[in-house]
C-alpha cells in the first residue's frame, strides 16, 4: 500500500486533547449550570471565555455560547482523525489492522453526527439533536472506544513485555467513563480517551511478530 495513505500526525491528537480539556469544562459549566462539577468552578478559563464570547455575540443575533463552543468540537474530531491513518501496514497484527480502521470509521461517523448536533440542530431543534447525538454520535463513540480497546489488546498480545501505551489503549473505555464522570458532559468525556488512543495509534510501530 502507498505509504502516503498511511499518514501519522501525533501532534494532531495532542492538539485535540488540549482543545478537549479546554472546551469540555466550558460546555459542562454552560450545560449543567450550578450542578456543574465543583472542580470546574475553580478553573479560570471558563469564566474568562464565556463573558468574552457573550460580549462579542451580544450586538448581533446568532448562536448562543453553548452552540458557539459546541461547534468547536469538530476541531477535536478532525485532530483525532488526522492523527492516525485507517490504513495499516500488511505486516502488522491482524486484529490491529481490523480494529484501528474500524475505530477511525466510527469516529468519522460520530464527527458527522456532531455537526448535526451543534451546527444544524443546536438548542432550538431538540428532536433533531436527540437523533444525531443519542442515536448516532453516542453509539459511534462507543464503537470507537471498543475498537480502540481491541487495538490495545492486539498490541499487548504481539509485543514483548508490558508497555504503558498498550495498557492505556486497552483501557480506553474505562478512561472514557472516568473522564465523562469528571466532566459530566458528552461527547467531550469520551473524546478525552479517544484523543489519548489516537495519539498512541499515531505512534504505533510496525509489528514484526507473526499475525494472529
XYZ file of C-alpha atoms in Angstrom:
212
model
C 0.000 0.000 0.000
C 1.178 3.501 -0.793
C 2.905 4.989 2.244
C 1.143 8.302 1.614
C -2.129 6.606 2.598
C -0.666 5.661 5.984
C -0.249 9.151 7.419
C 0.502 9.605 11.106
C 0.411 13.039 12.736
C 0.862 12.529 16.503
C 0.753 16.270 17.205
C -2.814 16.464 15.885
C -4.052 14.152 18.652
C -2.261 16.208 21.296
C -3.856 19.396 19.966
C -7.224 17.641 20.031
C -6.650 16.576 23.640
C -5.737 20.127 24.702
C -8.824 21.525 22.947
C -10.961 18.911 24.628
C -9.604 19.760 28.061
C -10.261 23.453 27.383
C -13.718 23.156 25.837
C -15.078 20.322 27.968
C -15.231 22.284 31.245
C -16.752 25.281 29.447
C -19.523 23.187 27.901
C -20.132 21.366 31.172
C -20.445 24.650 33.026
C -22.864 26.066 30.457
C -24.975 22.922 30.232
C -25.058 21.929 33.910
C -25.148 25.421 35.396
C -24.997 25.294 39.179
C -24.896 21.483 39.009
C -21.540 21.503 37.206
C -18.737 19.620 38.994
C -17.161 21.667 41.777
C -13.650 21.353 40.335
C -14.756 23.118 37.160
C -15.758 26.138 39.224
C -12.133 26.501 40.340
C -10.880 26.831 36.764
C -10.036 30.214 35.295
C -10.653 29.923 31.569
C -14.413 29.147 31.597
C -15.119 32.379 33.455
C -12.879 34.293 31.049
C -14.048 32.701 27.803
C -17.806 32.772 28.397
C -18.236 36.543 29.010
C -15.798 37.293 26.198
C -17.860 35.294 23.716
C -21.123 36.715 25.050
C -19.845 40.284 24.589
C -18.850 39.517 21.014
C -22.204 37.950 20.194
C -24.349 40.486 22.049
C -24.726 43.079 19.222
C -25.858 40.568 16.603
C -28.339 37.685 16.617
C -26.655 34.345 16.255
C -25.702 31.172 18.058
C -25.690 31.119 21.831
C -22.419 30.476 23.712
C -23.335 26.786 24.122
C -23.644 26.407 20.364
C -20.556 28.520 19.666
C -18.293 26.483 21.919
C -20.041 23.299 20.860
C -19.273 23.909 17.211
C -15.580 23.948 18.058
C -15.910 20.271 18.984
C -15.464 19.385 15.326
C -11.836 20.544 15.655
C -11.304 17.828 18.269
C -12.708 15.259 15.881
C -10.600 16.492 12.989
C -7.455 16.421 15.117
C -8.047 12.805 16.075
C -8.995 11.729 12.554
C -5.816 13.322 11.256
C -3.625 11.732 13.924
C -3.620 8.220 12.523
C -4.467 6.630 9.202
C -7.106 3.900 8.879
C -4.659 2.090 6.563
C -2.152 -0.073 8.418
C 0.819 -1.987 7.028
C 0.176 -5.574 5.974
C 2.852 -6.862 8.351
C 1.036 -5.586 11.411
C -1.159 -7.640 13.696
C -4.383 -8.772 12.048
C -6.612 -7.706 14.924
C -4.907 -4.304 14.942
C -5.409 -3.971 11.182
C -9.139 -4.548 11.704
C -9.749 -2.687 14.965
C -7.845 0.524 14.187
C -9.604 1.264 10.856
C -12.962 0.373 12.444
C -12.261 2.860 15.248
C -11.352 5.508 12.668
C -14.554 4.901 10.689
C -16.720 5.011 13.808
C -15.044 8.267 14.842
C -15.722 9.744 11.393
C -19.412 8.856 11.726
C -19.506 10.438 15.174
C -17.914 13.589 13.734
C -20.630 13.882 11.085
C -23.303 13.394 13.749
C -21.628 16.060 15.886
C -22.001 18.524 13.024
C -25.697 17.690 13.001
C -25.959 18.199 16.762
C -24.133 21.521 17.087
C -24.206 23.092 13.626
C -27.661 22.050 12.399
C -29.837 21.267 15.417
C -28.300 23.428 18.131
C -30.512 24.240 21.098
C -33.564 25.055 19.001
C -34.223 21.687 17.338
C -34.341 19.280 20.231
C -35.803 16.421 18.190
C -33.007 16.505 15.611
C -30.364 16.898 18.320
C -31.738 13.816 20.071
C -31.437 11.747 16.898
C -27.979 12.957 15.867
C -26.499 12.799 19.344
C -28.091 9.876 21.169
C -28.876 7.664 18.191
C -25.769 8.268 16.074
C -22.921 10.107 17.811
C -23.003 8.285 21.164
C -23.252 4.769 19.654
C -20.471 5.610 17.190
C -18.252 6.844 20.018
C -18.974 3.653 21.977
C -17.965 1.526 18.984
C -14.818 3.610 18.544
C -13.889 3.088 22.191
C -14.432 -0.666 21.949
C -12.355 -0.853 18.774
C -9.525 1.089 20.417
C -9.668 -1.341 23.328
C -9.292 -4.256 20.890
C -6.371 -2.471 19.240
C -4.736 -2.206 22.658
C -5.307 -5.888 23.324
C -3.769 -6.715 19.954
C -0.647 -4.725 20.826
C -0.373 -6.427 24.217
C -0.617 -9.865 22.601
C 2.038 -9.223 19.971
C 4.647 -7.114 21.757
C 7.251 -8.404 24.165
C 6.881 -7.154 27.725
C 4.395 -4.696 29.164
C 4.092 -1.235 27.642
C 2.153 1.582 29.306
C 0.849 2.790 25.940
C -0.680 -0.630 25.231
C -2.349 -0.740 28.635
C -3.737 2.783 28.189
C -5.091 1.865 24.772
C -6.745 -1.299 26.105
C -8.238 0.758 28.961
C -9.756 3.363 26.624
C -13.396 2.633 27.627
C -12.502 2.939 31.312
C -10.720 6.247 30.671
C -13.807 7.477 28.812
C -16.066 6.571 31.736
C -13.795 8.337 34.225
C -13.450 11.453 32.036
C -17.197 11.621 31.414
C -17.873 11.266 35.121
C -15.403 14.050 35.887
C -16.786 16.428 33.259
C -20.406 15.298 33.497
C -20.686 16.119 29.841
C -20.525 14.339 26.497
C -19.078 13.993 23.909
C -16.028 15.677 25.439
C -15.617 12.985 28.107
C -15.253 10.094 25.642
C -13.163 12.290 23.351
C -10.518 12.640 26.080
C -9.948 8.889 25.948
C -10.144 8.803 22.168
C -7.544 11.572 21.874
C -5.170 9.541 24.029
C -5.872 6.461 21.925
C -5.385 8.367 18.688
C -2.008 9.621 19.882
C -0.922 6.090 20.795
C -2.021 4.697 17.425
C -0.241 7.520 15.641
C 2.952 6.309 17.294
C 2.281 2.605 16.676
C 5.403 0.886 15.336
C 5.091 -1.767 12.674
C 4.699 -5.144 14.322
C 7.177 -7.759 13.186
C 5.714 -10.692 15.121
C 3.510 -13.234 13.272
C -0.089 -12.143 12.769
C -2.838 -13.730 14.852
